[in-house]
Coordinates of N, CA and C and ligand atoms in Angstrom, one line a residue:
X1 N 5.4 -8.7 25.1 CA 5.6 -8.6 23.6 C 4.3 -8.0 23.0
X2 N 4.4 -6.9 22.2 CA 3.2 -6.3 21.6 C 3.0 -7.0 20.3
X3 N 1.8 -6.8 19.8 CA 1.4 -7.4 18.5 C 2.0 -6.6 17.3
X4 N 2.6 -5.5 17.6 CA 3.1 -4.7 16.5 C 4.2 -5.3 15.7
X5 N 4.3 -4.9 14.5 CA 5.4 -5.5 13.7 C 6.2 -4.3 13.0
X6 N 7.4 -4.6 12.7 CA 8.3 -3.7 12.0 C 8.5 -4.2 10.6
X7 N 8.3 -3.3 9.6 CA 8.6 -3.7 8.2 C 9.8 -2.9 7.7
X8 N 10.8 -3.6 7.3 CA 12.0 -2.9 6.8 C 12.2 -3.3 5.3
X9 N 12.4 -2.2 4.5 CA 12.7 -2.4 3.1 C 14.3 -2.2 2.9
X10 N 14.9 -3.3 2.5 CA 16.4 -3.2 2.4 C 16.7 -3.3 0.9
X11 N 17.3 -2.2 0.4 CA 17.6 -2.0 -1.0 C 19.1 -2.1 -1.2
X12 N 19.6 -3.0 -2.0 CA 21.0 -3.1 -2.3 C 21.2 -3.0 -3.8
X13 N 22.4 -2.6 -4.3 CA 22.6 -2.5 -5.7 C 24.0 -2.7 -6.1
X14 N 24.9 -3.1 -5.2 CA 26.3 -3.3 -5.6 C 26.4 -4.6 -6.5
X15 N 27.2 -4.5 -7.6 CA 27.4 -5.7 -8.4 C 28.4 -6.7 -7.7
X16 N 29.0 -6.3 -6.6 CA 30.1 -7.1 -6.0 C 29.7 -8.2 -5.0
X17 N 28.5 -8.5 -5.0 CA 28.0 -9.6 -4.1 C 28.5 -9.5 -2.7
X18 N 29.0 -10.7 -2.2 CA 29.4 -10.7 -0.7 C 30.5 -9.8 -0.4
X19 N 31.3 -9.4 -1.4 CA 32.4 -8.5 -1.1 C 32.0 -7.0 -1.0
X20 N 30.8 -6.7 -1.3 CA 30.3 -5.3 -1.3 C 30.3 -4.7 0.1
X21 N 31.0 -3.6 0.2 CA 31.0 -2.9 1.5 C 29.6 -2.3 1.8
X22 N 29.0 -1.7 0.8 CA 27.7 -1.0 1.0 C 26.6 -2.1 1.4
X23 N 26.7 -3.2 0.8 CA 25.7 -4.3 1.1 C 25.9 -4.8 2.5
X24 N 27.2 -5.0 2.9 CA 27.6 -5.5 4.2 C 27.2 -4.5 5.3
X25 N 27.5 -3.2 5.1 CA 27.2 -2.2 6.1 C 25.7 -2.0 6.2
X26 N 25.0 -2.0 5.1 CA 23.6 -1.8 5.2 C 22.9 -3.0 5.9
X27 N 23.5 -4.2 5.7 CA 22.9 -5.4 6.4 C 23.1 -5.2 7.9
X28 N 24.2 -4.6 8.3 CA 24.5 -4.3 9.8 C 23.4 -3.3 10.3
X29 N 23.0 -2.3 9.5 CA 22.0 -1.4 9.9 C 20.7 -2.1 10.1
X30 N 20.4 -3.0 9.1 CA 19.1 -3.8 9.2 C 19.1 -4.6 10.5
X31 N 20.3 -5.3 10.8 CA 20.4 -6.1 12.1 C 20.1 -5.2 13.3
X32 N 20.6 -4.0 13.2 CA 20.4 -3.1 14.4 C 18.9 -2.7 14.5
X33 N 18.3 -2.5 13.4 CA 16.8 -2.1 13.4 C 16.0 -3.3 13.9
X34 N 16.4 -4.5 13.6 CA 15.7 -5.7 14.1 C 15.9 -5.8 15.6
X35 N 17.1 -5.5 16.0 CA 17.4 -5.6 17.5 C 16.5 -4.6 18.2
X36 N 16.4 -3.4 17.6 CA 15.6 -2.3 18.1 C 14.2 -2.7 18.3
X37 N 13.7 -3.4 17.2 CA 12.3 -3.8 17.2 C 12.0 -4.9 18.2
X38 N 13.0 -5.8 18.4 CA 12.8 -6.9 19.4 C 12.8 -6.3 20.8
X39 N 13.7 -5.3 21.0 CA 13.8 -4.7 22.4 C 12.5 -3.9 22.7
X40 N 11.9 -3.4 21.6 CA 10.7 -2.7 21.8 C 9.5 -3.6 22.0
X41 N 9.8 -4.9 21.9 CA 8.7 -5.9 22.2 C 7.8 -6.2 21.1
X42 N 8.2 -5.8 19.9 CA 7.4 -6.1 18.7 C 7.4 -7.6 18.4
X43 N 6.2 -8.2 18.1 CA 6.1 -9.6 17.9 C 6.8 -10.0 16.6
X44 N 6.7 -9.1 15.6 CA 7.2 -9.5 14.3 C 8.1 -8.5 13.6
X45 N 9.0 -8.9 12.8 CA 9.8 -7.9 12.0 C 10.0 -8.6 10.6
X46 N 9.6 -7.9 9.6 CA 9.7 -8.4 8.3 C 10.7 -7.6 7.5
X47 N 11.6 -8.3 6.8 CA 12.5 -7.6 6.0 C 12.3 -8.0 4.5
X48 N 12.1 -7.0 3.7 CA 12.0 -7.2 2.2 C 13.3 -6.8 1.6
X49 N 14.0 -7.7 1.0 CA 15.3 -7.3 0.3 C 15.0 -7.1 -1.2
X50 N 15.4 -6.0 -1.6 CA 15.3 -5.7 -3.1 C 16.7 -5.5 -3.6
X51 N 17.2 -6.6 -4.3 CA 18.5 -6.6 -4.8 C 18.5 -6.2 -6.2
X52 N 18.9 -4.9 -6.5 CA 18.8 -4.4 -7.8 C 20.0 -4.8 -8.7
X53 N 21.0 -5.5 -8.1 CA 22.1 -6.0 -8.9 C 21.8 -7.4 -9.4
X54 N 21.3 -8.3 -8.6 CA 21.0 -9.6 -9.0 C 19.6 -9.7 -9.8
X55 N 18.7 -8.8 -9.4 CA 17.4 -8.7 -10.2 C 17.2 -7.3 -10.6
X56 N 18.0 -6.9 -11.7 CA 17.9 -5.5 -12.1 C 16.5 -5.2 -12.7
X57 N 16.1 -3.9 -12.5 CA 14.9 -3.5 -13.1 C 15.2 -3.0 -14.6
X58 N 14.2 -3.2 -15.5 CA 14.4 -2.6 -16.8 C 14.3 -1.1 -16.7
X59 N 15.0 -0.5 -17.7 CA 14.8 1.0 -17.8 C 13.3 1.3 -18.1
X60 N 12.9 2.5 -17.8 CA 11.5 2.8 -18.1 C 11.3 2.7 -19.6
X61 N 10.1 2.2 -20.0 CA 9.8 2.0 -21.5 C 8.9 3.1 -21.9
X62 N 8.5 3.1 -23.2 CA 7.7 4.1 -23.8 C 6.3 4.1 -23.2
X63 N 5.8 2.8 -22.9 CA 4.5 2.7 -22.3 C 4.4 3.5 -21.0
X64 N 5.5 3.3 -20.2 CA 5.5 4.0 -18.8 C 5.6 5.5 -19.0
X65 N 6.5 5.9 -19.9 CA 6.7 7.3 -20.2 C 5.4 8.0 -20.7
X66 N 4.7 7.3 -21.6 CA 3.4 7.8 -22.0 C 2.4 7.9 -20.9
X67 N 2.3 6.9 -20.1 CA 1.4 6.8 -19.0 C 1.6 8.0 -18.0
X68 N 2.9 8.3 -17.8 CA 3.2 9.4 -16.8 C 2.9 10.7 -17.5
X69 N 2.9 10.8 -18.8 CA 2.5 12.0 -19.5 C 1.0 12.1 -19.7
X70 N 0.3 11.1 -19.1 CA -1.2 11.2 -19.2 C -1.7 10.6 -20.5
X71 N -0.9 9.9 -21.3 CA -1.3 9.3 -22.5 C -1.0 7.8 -22.5
X72 N -1.9 7.0 -21.9 CA -1.6 5.6 -21.8 C -1.3 5.0 -23.2
X73 N -0.3 4.1 -23.3 CA 0.0 3.5 -24.6 C -1.0 2.4 -24.9
X74 N -1.0 2.0 -26.2 CA -1.9 1.0 -26.6 C -1.6 -0.4 -26.0
X75 N -0.3 -0.7 -25.7 CA 0.1 -2.0 -25.2 C 0.6 -1.8 -23.8
X76 N 0.0 -2.6 -22.9 CA 0.4 -2.5 -21.5 C 1.5 -3.5 -21.3
X77 N 2.7 -3.0 -21.2 CA 3.9 -4.0 -21.0 C 4.1 -4.3 -19.6
X78 N 3.3 -3.9 -18.7 CA 3.4 -4.2 -17.3 C 4.3 -3.3 -16.5
X79 N 4.8 -2.2 -17.1 CA 5.7 -1.3 -16.4 C 5.0 -0.6 -15.3
X80 N 3.7 -0.2 -15.5 CA 3.0 0.5 -14.4 C 2.8 -0.5 -13.3
X81 N 2.4 -1.7 -13.6 CA 2.2 -2.7 -12.5 C 3.5 -2.9 -11.7
X82 N 4.7 -2.9 -12.4 CA 6.0 -3.0 -11.7 C 6.2 -1.8 -10.8
X83 N 5.9 -0.7 -11.3 CA 6.0 0.6 -10.6 C 5.1 0.5 -9.3
X84 N 3.9 0.1 -9.5 CA 2.9 -0.1 -8.4 C 3.5 -1.0 -7.3
X85 N 4.1 -2.1 -7.7 CA 4.6 -3.1 -6.8 C 5.7 -2.4 -6.0
X86 N 6.6 -1.7 -6.7 CA 7.8 -1.1 -6.0 C 7.3 0.0 -5.0
X87 N 6.3 0.7 -5.4 CA 5.8 1.8 -4.6 C 5.1 1.2 -3.3
X88 N 4.4 0.1 -3.6 CA 3.7 -0.6 -2.4 C 4.8 -1.1 -1.4
X89 N 5.9 -1.6 -1.9 CA 7.0 -2.0 -1.0 C 7.5 -0.8 -0.1
X90 N 7.6 0.3 -0.8 CA 8.0 1.6 0.0 C 7.0 2.0 1.0
X91 N 5.7 1.9 0.6 CA 4.6 2.4 1.5 C 4.5 1.5 2.7
X92 N 4.7 0.2 2.5 CA 4.6 -0.7 3.7 C 5.7 -0.6 4.7
X93 N 6.9 0.0 4.2 CA 8.1 0.0 5.1 C 8.0 1.0 6.2
X94 N 8.4 0.6 7.4 CA 8.5 1.5 8.6 C 9.8 2.2 8.5
X95 N 10.8 1.5 7.9 CA 12.2 2.1 7.7 C 12.7 1.6 6.4
X96 N 13.5 2.4 5.8 CA 14.1 2.0 4.5 C 15.6 2.0 4.7
X97 N 16.3 0.9 4.3 CA 17.8 0.9 4.4 C 18.3 0.7 3.0
X98 N 19.2 1.6 2.6 CA 19.8 1.5 1.2 C 21.3 1.3 1.3
X99 N 21.8 0.3 0.6 CA 23.3 0.1 0.5 C 23.6 0.4 -1.0
X100 N 24.5 1.4 -1.1 CA 24.8 1.8 -2.5 C 26.3 2.1 -2.7
X101 N 26.9 1.6 -3.7 CA 28.3 2.1 -4.1 C 28.1 3.5 -4.7
X102 N 29.3 4.2 -4.7 CA 29.3 5.4 -5.6 C 29.9 4.9 -6.9
X103 N 29.1 5.2 -8.0 CA 29.6 4.9 -9.4 C 29.7 6.2 -10.2
X104 N 30.8 6.6 -10.6 CA 31.0 7.8 -11.3 C 30.3 9.0 -10.7
X105 N 30.6 9.2 -9.5 CA 30.2 10.3 -8.7 C 28.8 10.3 -8.2
X106 N 28.0 9.3 -8.6 CA 26.6 9.3 -8.1 C 26.2 7.8 -7.9
X107 N 24.9 7.6 -7.9 CA 24.4 6.2 -7.6 C 24.5 5.4 -8.9
X108 N 24.6 4.0 -8.7 CA 24.7 3.1 -9.9 C 23.4 3.3 -10.7
X109 N 23.5 3.0 -12.0 CA 22.3 3.1 -12.8 C 21.2 2.2 -12.4
X110 N 21.5 1.1 -11.7 CA 20.5 0.1 -11.2 C 19.6 0.8 -10.2
X111 N 20.2 1.6 -9.3 CA 19.4 2.4 -8.3 C 18.7 3.5 -8.9
X112 N 19.3 4.1 -9.9 CA 18.6 5.2 -10.7 C 17.3 4.7 -11.3
X113 N 17.4 3.4 -11.9 CA 16.2 2.8 -12.5 C 15.1 2.6 -11.5
X114 N 15.5 2.2 -10.3 CA 14.5 2.0 -9.2 C 13.8 3.4 -8.9
X115 N 14.6 4.4 -8.8 CA 14.1 5.8 -8.6 C 13.1 6.2 -9.7
X116 N 13.5 5.9 -10.9 CA 12.6 6.2 -12.0 C 11.2 5.5 -11.9
X117 N 11.2 4.3 -11.3 CA 10.0 3.5 -11.2 C 9.1 4.0 -10.0
X118 N 9.8 4.6 -9.0 CA 9.0 4.9 -7.8 C 8.7 6.4 -7.7
X119 N 9.4 7.2 -8.4 CA 9.2 8.7 -8.3 C 8.3 9.0 -9.5
X120 N 7.0 9.0 -9.2 CA 6.0 9.0 -10.2 C 4.9 10.1 -10.0
X121 N 4.9 10.9 -11.0 CA 4.0 12.1 -10.9 C 2.5 11.6 -10.7
X122 N 1.8 12.3 -9.8 CA 0.4 11.9 -9.6 C 0.2 10.7 -8.7
X123 N 1.3 10.0 -8.4 CA 1.2 8.8 -7.6 C 2.1 8.9 -6.3
X124 N 3.3 9.3 -6.4 CA 4.1 9.5 -5.2 C 4.5 11.0 -5.0
X125 N 4.3 11.8 -6.0 CA 4.5 13.3 -5.8 C 3.5 14.0 -6.7
X126 N 3.2 15.3 -6.3 CA 2.4 16.1 -7.2 C 3.1 17.5 -7.4
X127 N 3.0 18.0 -8.6 CA 3.5 19.4 -8.8 C 2.6 20.4 -8.1
X128 N 3.2 21.4 -7.5 CA 2.4 22.5 -6.9 C 3.1 23.8 -7.3
X129 N 2.5 25.0 -7.2 CA 3.1 26.2 -7.5 C 4.4 26.4 -6.7
X130 N 4.5 25.8 -5.5 CA 5.7 25.9 -4.7 C 6.8 24.9 -5.1
X131 N 6.5 24.0 -6.0 CA 7.4 22.9 -6.3 C 6.8 21.5 -6.1
X132 N 7.6 20.5 -6.3 CA 7.0 19.1 -6.2 C 6.8 18.8 -4.7
X133 N 5.6 18.1 -4.4 CA 5.3 17.8 -3.1 C 5.1 16.2 -3.0
X134 N 5.9 15.6 -2.1 CA 5.9 14.2 -1.9 C 4.6 13.7 -1.3
X135 N 4.1 12.5 -1.7 CA 2.9 12.0 -1.2 C 3.1 10.8 -0.2
X136 N 4.3 10.4 0.0 CA 4.6 9.3 1.0 C 4.7 9.9 2.4
X137 N 4.2 9.2 3.4 CA 4.5 9.8 4.8 C 6.0 9.5 5.1
X138 N 6.5 10.5 5.9 CA 7.9 10.4 6.2 C 8.3 9.3 7.1
X139 N 9.5 8.7 6.9 CA 10.0 7.6 7.8 C 11.5 7.6 7.6
X140 N 12.2 7.0 8.6 CA 13.7 7.1 8.5 C 14.2 6.3 7.3
X141 N 15.2 6.9 6.7 CA 15.9 6.2 5.6 C 17.4 6.2 6.0
X142 N 18.0 5.0 6.0 CA 19.4 4.8 6.3 C 20.2 4.5 5.1
X143 N 21.2 5.2 4.7 CA 21.9 5.0 3.5 C 23.4 4.7 3.7
X144 N 23.9 3.5 3.4 CA 25.3 3.2 3.5 C 25.9 3.4 2.1
X145 N 26.9 4.3 2.0 CA 27.5 4.6 0.7 C 29.0 4.2 0.7
X146 N 29.4 3.3 -0.2 CA 30.8 2.9 -0.3 C 31.4 3.5 -1.5
X147 N 32.6 4.0 -1.3 CA 33.3 4.6 -2.5 C 34.8 4.2 -2.4
X148 N 35.4 4.2 -3.6 CA 36.8 3.8 -3.7 C 37.7 4.9 -3.2
X149 N 37.3 6.2 -3.5 CA 38.1 7.4 -3.1 C 37.3 8.2 -2.1
X150 N 37.8 9.4 -1.8 CA 37.1 10.3 -0.9 C 36.2 11.3 -1.6
X151 N 35.0 11.5 -1.1 CA 34.2 12.5 -1.7 C 33.6 13.5 -0.7
X152 N 34.0 13.3 0.6 CA 33.5 14.2 1.7 C 34.8 14.6 2.5
X153 N 34.7 15.8 3.1 CA 35.8 16.2 4.0 C 36.9 16.8 3.3
X154 N 38.0 17.1 4.1 CA 39.1 17.9 3.5 C 39.9 17.1 2.5
X155 N 39.8 15.8 2.5 CA 40.6 15.0 1.5 C 39.8 14.6 0.3
X156 N 38.6 15.2 0.2 CA 37.7 14.9 -1.0 C 38.5 15.2 -2.3
X157 N 38.5 14.2 -3.2 CA 39.2 14.5 -4.4 C 38.3 14.4 -5.6
X158 N 37.0 14.5 -5.4 CA 36.1 14.3 -6.5 C 34.7 14.9 -6.1
X159 N 33.9 15.2 -7.1 CA 32.6 15.7 -6.7 C 31.7 14.7 -6.1
X160 N 30.7 15.1 -5.4 CA 29.7 14.3 -4.8 C 28.3 14.6 -5.4
X161 N 27.9 13.9 -6.4 CA 26.5 14.1 -6.9 C 25.6 13.1 -6.3
X162 N 26.1 12.1 -5.5 CA 25.3 11.1 -4.9 C 24.4 11.6 -3.8
X163 N 25.1 12.2 -2.8 CA 24.3 12.7 -1.6 C 23.2 13.7 -2.0
X164 N 23.6 14.8 -2.7 CA 22.5 15.7 -3.0 C 21.4 15.1 -3.9
X165 N 21.8 14.2 -4.8 CA 20.8 13.6 -5.7 C 19.8 12.7 -4.9
X166 N 20.3 11.9 -3.9 CA 19.4 11.1 -3.1 C 18.6 12.0 -2.2
X167 N 19.2 13.0 -1.7 CA 18.4 14.0 -0.9 C 17.2 14.5 -1.7
X168 N 17.5 14.9 -2.9 CA 16.5 15.6 -3.8 C 15.4 14.5 -4.2
X169 N 15.9 13.3 -4.7 CA 15.0 12.3 -5.2 C 14.1 11.8 -4.1
X170 N 14.7 11.4 -2.9 CA 13.9 10.8 -1.8 C 13.0 11.9 -1.2
X171 N 13.6 13.2 -1.2 CA 12.8 14.3 -0.6 C 11.6 14.6 -1.5
X172 N 11.6 14.3 -2.8 CA 10.5 14.5 -3.6 C 9.4 13.5 -3.3
X173 N 9.8 12.3 -2.9 CA 8.8 11.3 -2.4 C 8.1 11.7 -1.1
X174 N 8.8 12.6 -0.4 CA 8.3 13.0 1.0 C 9.2 12.4 2.1
X175 N 10.3 11.8 1.7 CA 11.2 11.2 2.7 C 12.3 12.2 3.0
X176 N 12.3 12.7 4.2 CA 13.3 13.7 4.6 C 14.2 13.3 5.7
X177 N 13.9 12.1 6.4 CA 14.6 11.7 7.6 C 15.8 10.8 7.1
X178 N 16.8 11.4 6.4 CA 17.8 10.6 5.8 C 19.1 10.6 6.7
X179 N 19.6 9.4 6.9 CA 20.9 9.2 7.7 C 21.9 8.6 6.8
X180 N 23.0 9.3 6.5 CA 24.0 8.7 5.6 C 25.2 8.1 6.4
X181 N 25.7 7.0 5.9 CA 26.8 6.3 6.6 C 27.9 6.2 5.5
X182 N 28.8 7.1 5.4 CA 29.8 7.1 4.3 C 31.0 6.1 4.6
X183 N 31.3 5.2 3.7 CA 32.4 4.3 3.8 C 33.3 4.7 2.7
X184 N 34.2 5.6 2.9 CA 35.0 6.2 1.9 C 36.4 5.5 1.8
X185 N 37.0 5.6 0.6 CA 38.4 5.1 0.5 C 38.5 3.6 0.6
X186 N 37.6 2.9 0.0 CA 37.5 1.4 0.2 C 38.7 0.7 -0.6
X187 N 39.4 1.5 -1.3 CA 40.5 0.8 -2.1 C 41.9 1.0 -1.4
X188 N 41.8 1.5 -0.1 CA 43.1 1.9 0.5 C 43.7 0.8 1.4
X189 N 43.2 -0.4 1.3 CA 43.8 -1.5 2.0 C 43.0 -1.8 3.3
X190 N 43.4 -3.0 3.8 CA 42.6 -3.6 5.0 C 42.5 -2.7 6.2
X191 N 43.7 -2.1 6.6 CA 43.7 -1.3 7.8 C 42.8 -0.1 7.7
X192 N 42.9 0.6 6.5 CA 42.1 1.8 6.3 C 40.6 1.4 6.3
X193 N 40.3 0.2 5.7 CA 38.9 -0.2 5.6 C 38.3 -0.5 7.0
X194 N 39.2 -1.1 7.8 CA 38.8 -1.5 9.2 C 38.5 -0.2 10.0
X195 N 39.3 0.8 9.8 CA 39.2 2.1 10.5 C 37.9 2.8 10.1
X196 N 37.6 2.7 8.8 CA 36.3 3.4 8.3 C 35.1 2.6 8.8
X197 N 35.2 1.3 8.9 CA 34.1 0.5 9.5 C 33.9 0.9 11.0
X198 N 35.0 1.1 11.7 CA 34.9 1.5 13.1 C 34.1 2.9 13.2
X199 N 34.5 3.8 12.3 CA 33.9 5.1 12.3 C 32.4 5.1 12.0
X200 N 32.1 4.3 11.0 CA 30.7 4.2 10.5 C 29.9 3.5 11.6
X201 N 30.5 2.5 12.3 CA 29.8 1.8 13.4 C 29.5 2.7 14.5
X202 N 30.5 3.6 14.8 CA 30.2 4.6 15.9 C 29.1 5.5 15.5
X203 N 29.0 5.9 14.3 CA 27.9 6.7 13.8 C 26.6 6.0 14.0
X204 N 26.6 4.7 13.6 CA 25.4 3.9 13.8 C 25.0 3.8 15.3
X205 N 26.0 3.7 16.2 CA 25.7 3.6 17.6 C 25.0 4.9 18.0
X206 N 25.5 6.0 17.4 CA 24.9 7.3 17.8 C 23.5 7.5 17.3
X207 N 23.2 6.9 16.1 CA 21.9 7.0 15.6 C 20.9 6.0 16.2
X208 N 21.4 4.8 16.4 CA 20.6 3.7 17.0 C 21.3 3.1 18.2
X209 N 21.3 3.7 19.3 CA 22.2 3.3 20.4 C 21.8 2.0 21.1
X210 N 22.0 0.9 20.5 CA 21.6 -0.4 21.1 C 22.8 -1.4 20.8
X211 N 22.9 -2.4 21.7 CA 23.8 -3.5 21.5 C 23.3 -4.3 20.4
X212 N 24.1 -4.6 19.3 CA 23.6 -5.4 18.2 C 23.3 -6.8 18.7
X213 N 22.2 -7.4 18.3 CA 22.0 -8.8 18.7 C 22.1 -9.7 17.4
X214 N 21.7 -11.0 17.6 CA 22.0 -11.9 16.5 C 21.2 -11.5 15.2
X215 N 21.9 -11.6 14.1 CA 21.2 -11.1 12.8 C 20.0 -11.9 12.5
X216 N 19.0 -11.3 12.0 CA 17.7 -11.8 11.5 C 17.0 -12.8 12.4
X217 N 17.8 -13.6 13.3 CA 17.2 -14.5 14.1 C 16.2 -13.8 15.1
X218 N 16.4 -12.5 15.3 CA 15.5 -11.8 16.1 C 14.1 -11.8 15.6
X219 N 13.9 -11.9 14.3 CA 12.6 -11.8 13.7 C 11.8 -13.0 14.1
X220 N 12.5 -14.1 14.4 CA 11.7 -15.4 14.6 C 10.9 -15.3 15.9
Ligands
FMN1 C1 31.6 1.5 -12.5 C2 32.3 2.0 -11.3 C3 32.4 3.4 -11.0 C4 33.0 3.8 -9.9 N1 33.1 5.2 -9.6 C5 33.6 5.6 -8.5 C6 33.6 7.0 -8.2 O1 33.1 7.8 -9.0 N2 34.2 7.4 -7.1 C7 34.8 6.5 -6.2 O2 35.2 7.0 -5.2 N3 34.7 5.2 -6.4 C8 34.2 4.7 -7.5 N4 34.2 3.4 -7.8 C9 34.7 2.5 -6.7 C10 33.6 2.0 -5.8 O3 32.8 3.0 -5.3 C11 34.1 1.1 -4.7 O4 34.7 0.0 -5.2 C12 33.1 0.8 -3.6 O5 33.7 0.0 -2.6 C13 32.0 0.0 -4.3 O6 31.0 -0.3 -3.3 P1 30.7 -1.8 -2.9 O7 31.9 -2.3 -2.2 O8 29.4 -1.7 -2.1 O9 30.5 -2.6 -4.2 C14 33.6 2.9 -8.9 C15 33.4 1.5 -9.2 C16 32.8 1.1 -10.3 C17 32.7 -0.4 -10.6

């Protein structure tokens, strides 16, 4: 057993609690990463869960907007400190796992609010003549996306602003190692949902080819 540890940041944002497909599948990804870490002989694995549905972030306020524009406001409402904390969570993570529903063709506003707090000029990215350059070191990001309808493939019946948006936003931070796990058509009944889970699990096996072990107990 090595003294190394694995830090995982698990971000979820579905308002549907235990019934959420994106939360459930992203938890499966976290379990797989913990198994991976245990097999690698790491002594510790820490998981920080940031639940943006049960503990929503406020929208950015005028203080924060002024600070980003280089004009600190007269009153510190704590928004920069909140942003610092969320960025520190990102910086500590060896891997980031996101579970997100599709809401109106893109990410829920709760996840957008998180992005507004961590995508910060001069702190997590800088503008250059060639475009914005991310300041975080790259690391894998696993994204489970649940949608009621289809947004990918030949049966797609709606636009997909979620995938390109997350690619652009996370890419601006410097995170380019993105792995998406689509769980499409979640309103089509039990059988269809089970088939989608089998497909997404096979994709997970291809990305992280390990037998899943007991959830979270691995960290002990
Ligand atoms: C406000 C809202 C907007 C939604 N918009 C879409 C949408 O644009 N496309 C879609 O396919 N499903 C949409 N859905 C359905 C959800 O994506 C679907 O129920 C999914 O399973 C939710 O993920 P979850 O199980 O992790 O909560 C929407 C649901 C809600 C509540």
